[in-house]
XYZ file of C-alpha atoms in Angstrom:
437
model
C -89.272 1.721 247.381
C -91.734 3.299 245.006
C -95.395 4.212 244.647
C -98.066 3.491 247.245
C -101.189 1.493 246.437
C -103.129 4.739 246.108
C -101.164 5.460 242.920
C -102.239 8.603 241.059
C -104.492 9.604 243.950
C -101.338 10.399 245.920
C -99.927 13.889 245.430
C -96.472 15.343 245.987
C -97.998 17.684 248.580
C -99.215 14.668 250.559
C -95.789 13.043 250.449
C -94.076 16.221 251.633
C -96.502 16.545 254.526
C -95.941 13.017 255.854
C -94.252 12.779 259.294
C -90.723 11.481 258.679
C -89.832 10.143 262.151
C -91.895 6.979 262.554
C -91.647 3.218 262.765
C -91.585 1.228 259.531
C -95.304 0.526 258.948
C -94.959 -2.900 257.290
C -98.369 -4.022 258.591
C -100.278 -0.846 257.734
C -103.628 -1.181 255.970
C -104.826 2.418 255.583
C -104.046 6.124 255.848
C -100.655 7.790 255.883
C -98.999 4.626 257.205
C -100.073 2.723 254.073
C -98.571 5.459 251.865
C -95.276 5.307 253.786
C -95.279 1.530 253.503
C -95.652 1.831 249.718
C -92.871 4.344 249.190
C -90.529 2.177 251.302
C -91.314 -1.301 249.941
C -92.985 -1.149 246.521
C -91.337 -2.284 243.256
C -92.094 -1.526 239.581
C -92.785 -4.406 237.224
C -93.201 -4.675 233.452
C -96.928 -5.233 233.565
C -100.056 -3.174 234.182
C -102.092 -2.705 237.324
C -101.275 -3.279 240.993
C -100.707 -6.487 242.933
C -99.391 -7.298 246.440
C -95.618 -7.400 246.743
C -93.748 -10.645 247.315
C -91.822 -8.751 250.003
C -94.854 -8.952 252.285
C -95.264 -5.170 252.332
C -95.927 -2.619 249.626
C -97.050 -3.405 246.081
C -95.802 -4.264 242.618
C -97.065 -1.651 240.184
C -97.248 -1.490 236.404
C -96.542 1.015 233.664
C -100.104 2.376 233.616
C -99.829 3.346 237.282
C -96.537 5.136 236.567
C -98.040 7.094 233.668
C -101.052 8.173 235.720
C -98.909 9.257 238.699
C -96.491 11.274 236.537
C -99.320 12.998 234.699
C -101.293 13.768 237.854
C -98.250 15.326 239.522
C -96.729 16.974 236.437
C -93.523 14.930 236.741
C -91.083 13.488 234.188
C -89.390 10.693 236.095
C -89.598 8.569 239.251
C -86.175 7.722 240.721
C -86.214 4.994 243.355
C -83.963 2.419 244.983
C -84.260 -0.411 247.523
C -83.910 -3.085 244.824
C -80.639 -4.596 243.610
C -80.141 -4.524 239.815
C -77.131 -6.136 238.178
C -75.932 -3.051 236.281
C -76.474 -0.652 239.206
C -79.373 1.067 237.468
C -82.393 0.114 235.383
C -84.989 2.075 233.435
C -88.543 0.777 233.118
C -92.023 1.846 232.016
C -90.827 3.566 228.841
C -88.338 5.647 230.778
C -90.803 6.730 233.455
C -89.096 4.859 236.313
C -85.386 4.551 237.087
C -83.954 2.256 239.753
C -80.574 3.412 241.116
C -78.737 1.018 243.440
C -75.418 2.295 244.761
C -74.149 -0.732 246.707
C -71.961 -2.920 244.526
C -71.213 -6.461 245.744
C -74.449 -6.317 247.724
C -74.206 -8.183 251.042
C -70.683 -9.285 250.050
C -72.231 -12.132 248.055
C -73.578 -10.601 244.834
C -71.531 -9.410 241.854
C -73.738 -6.455 240.929
C -72.375 -3.056 239.942
C -73.192 0.079 241.884
C -74.394 3.271 240.204
C -75.248 6.890 240.863
C -77.430 9.217 238.789
C -76.169 12.776 238.233
C -78.740 15.405 237.300
C -77.140 18.453 235.737
C -78.651 21.852 236.424
C -80.715 22.845 233.409
C -80.203 19.405 231.813
C -82.667 16.774 230.637
C -84.310 15.493 233.803
C -85.412 12.287 232.068
C -81.838 11.368 231.098
C -79.400 11.880 233.992
C -75.745 10.923 233.640
C -75.178 7.439 235.046
C -71.873 6.455 236.652
C -71.365 2.728 237.250
C -68.639 1.218 239.380
C -67.378 -1.640 241.479
C -66.459 -0.370 244.945
C -63.851 -2.010 247.103
C -65.358 -4.243 249.765
C -64.463 -3.246 253.336
C -64.913 -5.109 256.561
C -65.548 -8.478 254.938
C -63.968 -11.699 256.083
C -60.794 -12.676 254.244
C -62.503 -15.374 252.212
C -65.365 -13.138 251.154
C -62.994 -10.250 250.401
C -60.778 -12.423 248.209
C -63.863 -13.720 246.443
C -65.050 -10.161 245.813
C -61.639 -9.185 244.452
C -61.609 -12.186 242.105
C -65.123 -11.450 240.902
C -64.343 -7.757 240.453
C -61.238 -8.496 238.398
C -63.121 -11.028 236.313
C -65.873 -8.513 235.570
C -63.262 -5.924 234.685
C -61.475 -8.335 232.349
C -64.754 -9.132 230.635
C -65.348 -5.417 230.088
C -61.823 -5.004 228.733
C -62.328 -7.894 226.323
C -65.645 -6.408 225.160
C -63.792 -3.155 224.309
C -60.681 -4.713 222.775
C -60.926 -2.949 219.402
C -61.285 0.521 220.967
C -58.481 -0.206 223.415
C -56.189 -1.554 220.713
C -56.731 1.575 218.610
C -56.041 3.747 221.650
C -52.866 1.869 222.542
C -51.727 1.962 218.918
C -52.156 5.742 218.842
C -50.057 6.036 222.037
C -47.400 3.670 220.618
C -45.212 6.272 218.912
C -42.428 3.811 218.000
C -44.892 1.197 216.684
C -43.275 -1.622 218.660
C -46.488 -2.967 220.142
C -45.729 -1.472 223.567
C -46.765 1.519 225.678
C -45.349 2.873 228.916
C -47.282 2.617 232.148
C -48.567 6.195 231.966
C -49.743 5.653 228.377
C -51.486 2.435 229.417
C -53.314 4.167 232.275
C -54.360 7.145 230.116
C -55.694 4.884 227.374
C -57.621 2.723 229.829
C -59.187 5.807 231.457
C -60.102 7.439 228.141
C -61.586 4.264 226.646
C -63.296 2.465 229.516
C -65.098 5.455 231.040
C -64.790 4.060 234.578
C -63.775 6.081 237.614
C -60.867 3.788 238.445
C -57.276 4.560 239.379
C -55.870 2.463 236.562
C -52.252 2.812 237.663
C -53.206 0.938 240.848
C -54.975 -1.787 238.838
C -52.063 -2.315 236.444
C -50.312 -5.056 238.490
C -53.551 -7.055 238.589
C -54.345 -6.790 234.887
C -51.179 -6.631 232.792
C -47.577 -7.749 232.777
C -44.971 -5.001 232.996
C -41.877 -5.809 230.927
C -38.322 -5.274 232.132
C -38.207 -1.973 230.232
C -41.290 -0.795 232.210
C -43.608 -1.115 229.201
C -46.746 -3.163 228.525
C -47.155 -5.314 225.439
C -50.731 -4.228 224.758
C -51.481 -6.986 222.276
C -50.592 -9.634 224.844
C -52.606 -7.719 227.448
C -55.750 -7.724 225.288
C -55.382 -11.381 224.307
C -54.567 -12.561 227.815
C -58.170 -12.884 228.898
C -59.669 -13.964 225.600
C -62.904 -15.732 226.368
C -63.249 -19.341 225.159
C -65.658 -19.663 222.255
C -68.173 -22.362 221.508
C -67.777 -24.230 218.214
C -70.852 -22.453 216.881
C -69.321 -19.056 217.715
C -66.021 -19.995 216.074
C -67.919 -21.002 212.938
C -69.906 -17.761 213.028
C -66.714 -15.685 213.229
C -65.145 -17.535 210.299
C -68.253 -17.012 208.157
C -68.431 -13.335 209.133
C -64.744 -12.818 208.395
C -65.033 -14.355 204.942
C -68.150 -12.335 204.122
C -66.556 -9.136 205.416
C -63.362 -9.608 203.407
C -65.479 -10.116 200.286
C -67.465 -6.943 201.018
C -64.289 -4.965 201.725
C -62.537 -5.919 198.491
C -65.714 -5.554 196.427
C -66.315 -2.022 197.677
C -62.628 -1.139 197.480
C -62.459 -2.212 193.832
C -65.721 -0.572 192.779
C -65.352 2.628 194.837
C -61.677 3.323 195.493
C -58.961 1.744 193.393
C -58.356 -0.561 190.392
C -55.436 -2.332 192.078
C -54.486 -3.401 195.582
C -51.270 -1.335 195.527
C -53.180 1.860 194.677
C -55.718 1.015 197.383
C -52.921 0.604 199.958
C -51.358 3.899 198.836
C -54.678 5.688 199.284
C -55.018 4.254 202.772
C -51.503 5.165 203.899
C -51.065 8.380 201.904
C -47.781 7.047 200.528
C -46.800 6.729 196.874
C -44.475 3.866 197.838
C -46.693 1.090 199.253
C -43.792 -1.333 199.718
C -42.215 0.946 202.340
C -45.419 2.293 203.927
C -47.195 1.110 207.065
C -50.968 0.931 207.511
C -52.351 1.626 210.995
C -55.362 -0.049 212.551
C -57.127 3.335 212.744
C -56.563 4.004 209.028
C -57.876 0.557 208.154
C -61.008 0.644 210.337
C -61.818 4.229 209.299
C -61.621 3.155 205.662
C -63.875 0.132 206.207
C -66.480 2.093 208.169
C -66.494 5.368 206.238
C -64.861 5.164 202.800
C -66.268 1.707 202.048
C -69.608 2.369 203.771
C -69.578 -0.819 205.857
C -70.294 0.709 209.273
C -73.783 -0.841 209.427
C -72.417 -4.263 208.505
C -69.757 -4.018 211.239
C -72.203 -2.791 213.894
C -74.741 -5.483 213.004
C -72.577 -8.084 214.678
C -69.856 -7.449 217.258
C -67.600 -4.541 216.194
C -64.779 -6.339 218.021
C -64.735 -8.875 215.197
C -62.830 -6.197 213.284
C -60.120 -6.532 215.922
C -59.973 -10.277 215.288
C -59.765 -9.640 211.515
C -56.996 -7.096 212.024
C -55.032 -9.532 214.205
C -54.884 -12.034 211.340
C -52.763 -9.430 209.526
C -50.975 -7.800 212.457
C -49.157 -10.902 213.683
C -46.758 -8.920 215.891
C -49.491 -6.829 217.485
C -47.817 -3.517 216.677
C -50.902 -1.670 215.467
C -49.454 -1.330 211.961
C -48.982 -3.722 209.038
C -46.840 -3.808 205.931
C -48.011 -3.974 202.342
C -47.023 -7.660 202.295
C -49.257 -8.479 205.269
C -52.094 -6.518 203.668
C -51.787 -8.356 200.347
C -51.587 -11.749 202.066
C -55.169 -11.183 203.249
C -56.733 -9.148 200.462
C -54.843 -9.788 197.217
C -56.531 -13.092 196.373
C -60.101 -11.890 196.970
C -59.296 -8.548 195.270
C -57.958 -10.246 192.130
C -60.990 -12.539 192.078
C -63.404 -9.585 192.144
C -61.383 -7.714 189.529
C -61.173 -10.734 187.206
C -64.968 -11.068 187.243
C -65.634 -7.384 186.552
C -68.065 -7.160 183.619
C -68.059 -10.941 183.300
C -71.711 -11.759 183.997
C -71.345 -14.749 181.689
C -69.385 -16.483 184.479
C -72.517 -16.683 186.635
C -74.486 -17.854 183.601
C -71.931 -20.631 183.049
C -72.611 -22.318 186.402
C -75.951 -23.898 185.342
C -74.215 -25.104 182.154
C -71.497 -26.798 184.206
C -74.110 -28.319 186.519
C -76.004 -29.719 183.521
C -72.782 -31.241 182.177
C -72.060 -32.774 185.590
C -75.569 -34.240 185.755
C -75.218 -35.723 182.281
C -71.747 -37.088 182.887
C -72.336 -38.639 186.279
C -76.044 -39.590 186.163
C -77.582 -37.220 188.688
C -80.361 -39.621 189.656
C -77.929 -42.238 190.903
C -74.837 -41.545 192.973
C -73.764 -38.188 191.556
C -71.863 -36.954 194.594
C -69.836 -40.128 195.058
C -68.923 -40.453 191.371
C -68.205 -36.754 190.912
C -66.024 -36.723 193.986
C -64.155 -39.758 192.688
C -63.544 -37.891 189.438
C -62.362 -34.806 191.304
C -59.949 -36.933 193.318
C -58.303 -38.109 190.099
C -57.229 -34.506 189.346
C -54.837 -34.510 192.273
C -51.139 -34.693 191.659
C -50.409 -35.063 195.380
C -52.279 -35.848 198.588
C -53.222 -32.323 199.650
C -56.891 -32.812 198.711
C -57.088 -29.855 196.322
C -56.436 -29.042 192.663
C -55.109 -25.905 191.030
C -57.243 -23.559 188.955
C -55.619 -24.714 185.727
C -56.244 -28.358 186.578
C -59.889 -27.537 187.180
C -60.093 -25.597 183.902
C -58.643 -28.636 182.088
C -61.176 -30.900 183.836
C -64.012 -28.753 182.447
C -62.627 -29.462 178.971
C -61.416 -33.067 179.137
C -63.987 -34.611 181.518
C -67.089 -32.482 180.962
C -66.453 -31.699 177.307
C -66.973 -27.946 177.661
C -63.898 -26.986 175.651
C -66.008 -26.132 172.595
C -68.236 -23.756 174.611
C -65.608 -21.990 176.659
C -62.075 -20.980 175.736
C -59.104 -21.808 177.965
C -59.195 -18.262 179.358
C -62.924 -18.498 180.108
C -62.542 -21.886 181.762
C -59.826 -20.419 183.964
C -62.179 -17.595 184.980
C -64.815 -20.164 185.909
C -62.160 -21.864 188.039
C -61.404 -18.484 189.635
C -65.069 -18.133 190.544
C -65.132 -21.607 192.121
C -62.014 -20.806 194.179
C -63.974 -19.321 197.076
C -60.955 -19.021 199.368
C -58.948 -17.239 196.661
C -55.859 -19.345 197.339
C -55.425 -20.559 193.723
C -56.640 -23.991 194.773
C -60.060 -25.657 194.640
C -61.186 -28.116 197.284
C -64.045 -30.591 197.199
C -65.935 -28.347 199.613
C -65.678 -25.406 197.193
C -66.723 -27.606 194.286
C -69.723 -28.918 196.184
C -70.771 -25.458 197.407
C -70.722 -24.065 193.852
C -72.293 -26.910 191.897
C -74.208 -29.064 194.409
C -76.104 -26.625 196.582
C -79.037 -28.392 198.300
């Protein structure tokens, strides 16, 4: 329910004085009965003013009515119910109205959460503590009960997937032996500490994770078990984000932390011997967020993308990686950034190369086809790419830029074109550098 149609003209004293034992006055048109009808059946809406409710009794009232009622009665917040909301609670009218709906799986057919609002003595009355939950369904028919259980588990798995980075870091901290496993007690403690749900996780374990023969849980397999399928557009977005993030990480690491990747790894692990040290997921993410100042970049998208980036290095899912795994991801981009340090002439060379391409291949005709044909002739095999040195030689022999740039400079131009930092240049990289639309 909510506010009656009399709005701010209704006082708390009037509401307290209303007779409580009475029939539901759904057809009332005036007096106390109309007020009772409103507080039983009315609903807030994100609009202004008052209009009849679609329920057939009560009203739908707007934010201006809320403000006037609160001010007239010297109140901070209206808490009401009698309306299902998917998250179990909902705040409206700039925080002036809160709906709290405690019945999860409403009518054994909906998948809504339930919630309760806890007001602490002496606390902020406008911001109570909210506890959300999915309660077990009782008294339902077998088919409905099984459906509720399936839906509840699916919702829970979605929540777990949405918190995979936090969970992985928690499991990794509990994994003393760094074998990618935790015992059942460690699993339950981590789930409780991370998820913030009032659930007996030890009872949920058989429904969510596989217990190995040694009574442990492979937490990497657990977190990847319910990985949600991605659309092609999302997959592309993740790849672009990952590439951009790696570039930002190595750029900031080189300019702010260390002149070499081995020194960087030593700073992260606190070990003078990087080849024998292990880097934890917590050390890595703390460095990216704090030391490299990329917290805003990470939060801008989905922070869980950092989990996906970490997993490209942590193939075994143990929560730690070796120096070799670290360099496999970051050495190429790091060397590329370092090689271009103080080399602004490299950027200035790109228009020169483009001009030479235009002159050589007649830009106004079929530049792309003829240039691509020329690029194909560099290949010494059928892998579709050429090495940096081959590209540097092409700048000299085909484009005639040997007199303008030395062999070392041409190689640095090739390094710039090698966007993937794998010592090879593809047609896509060539086109992206020199043929941007």
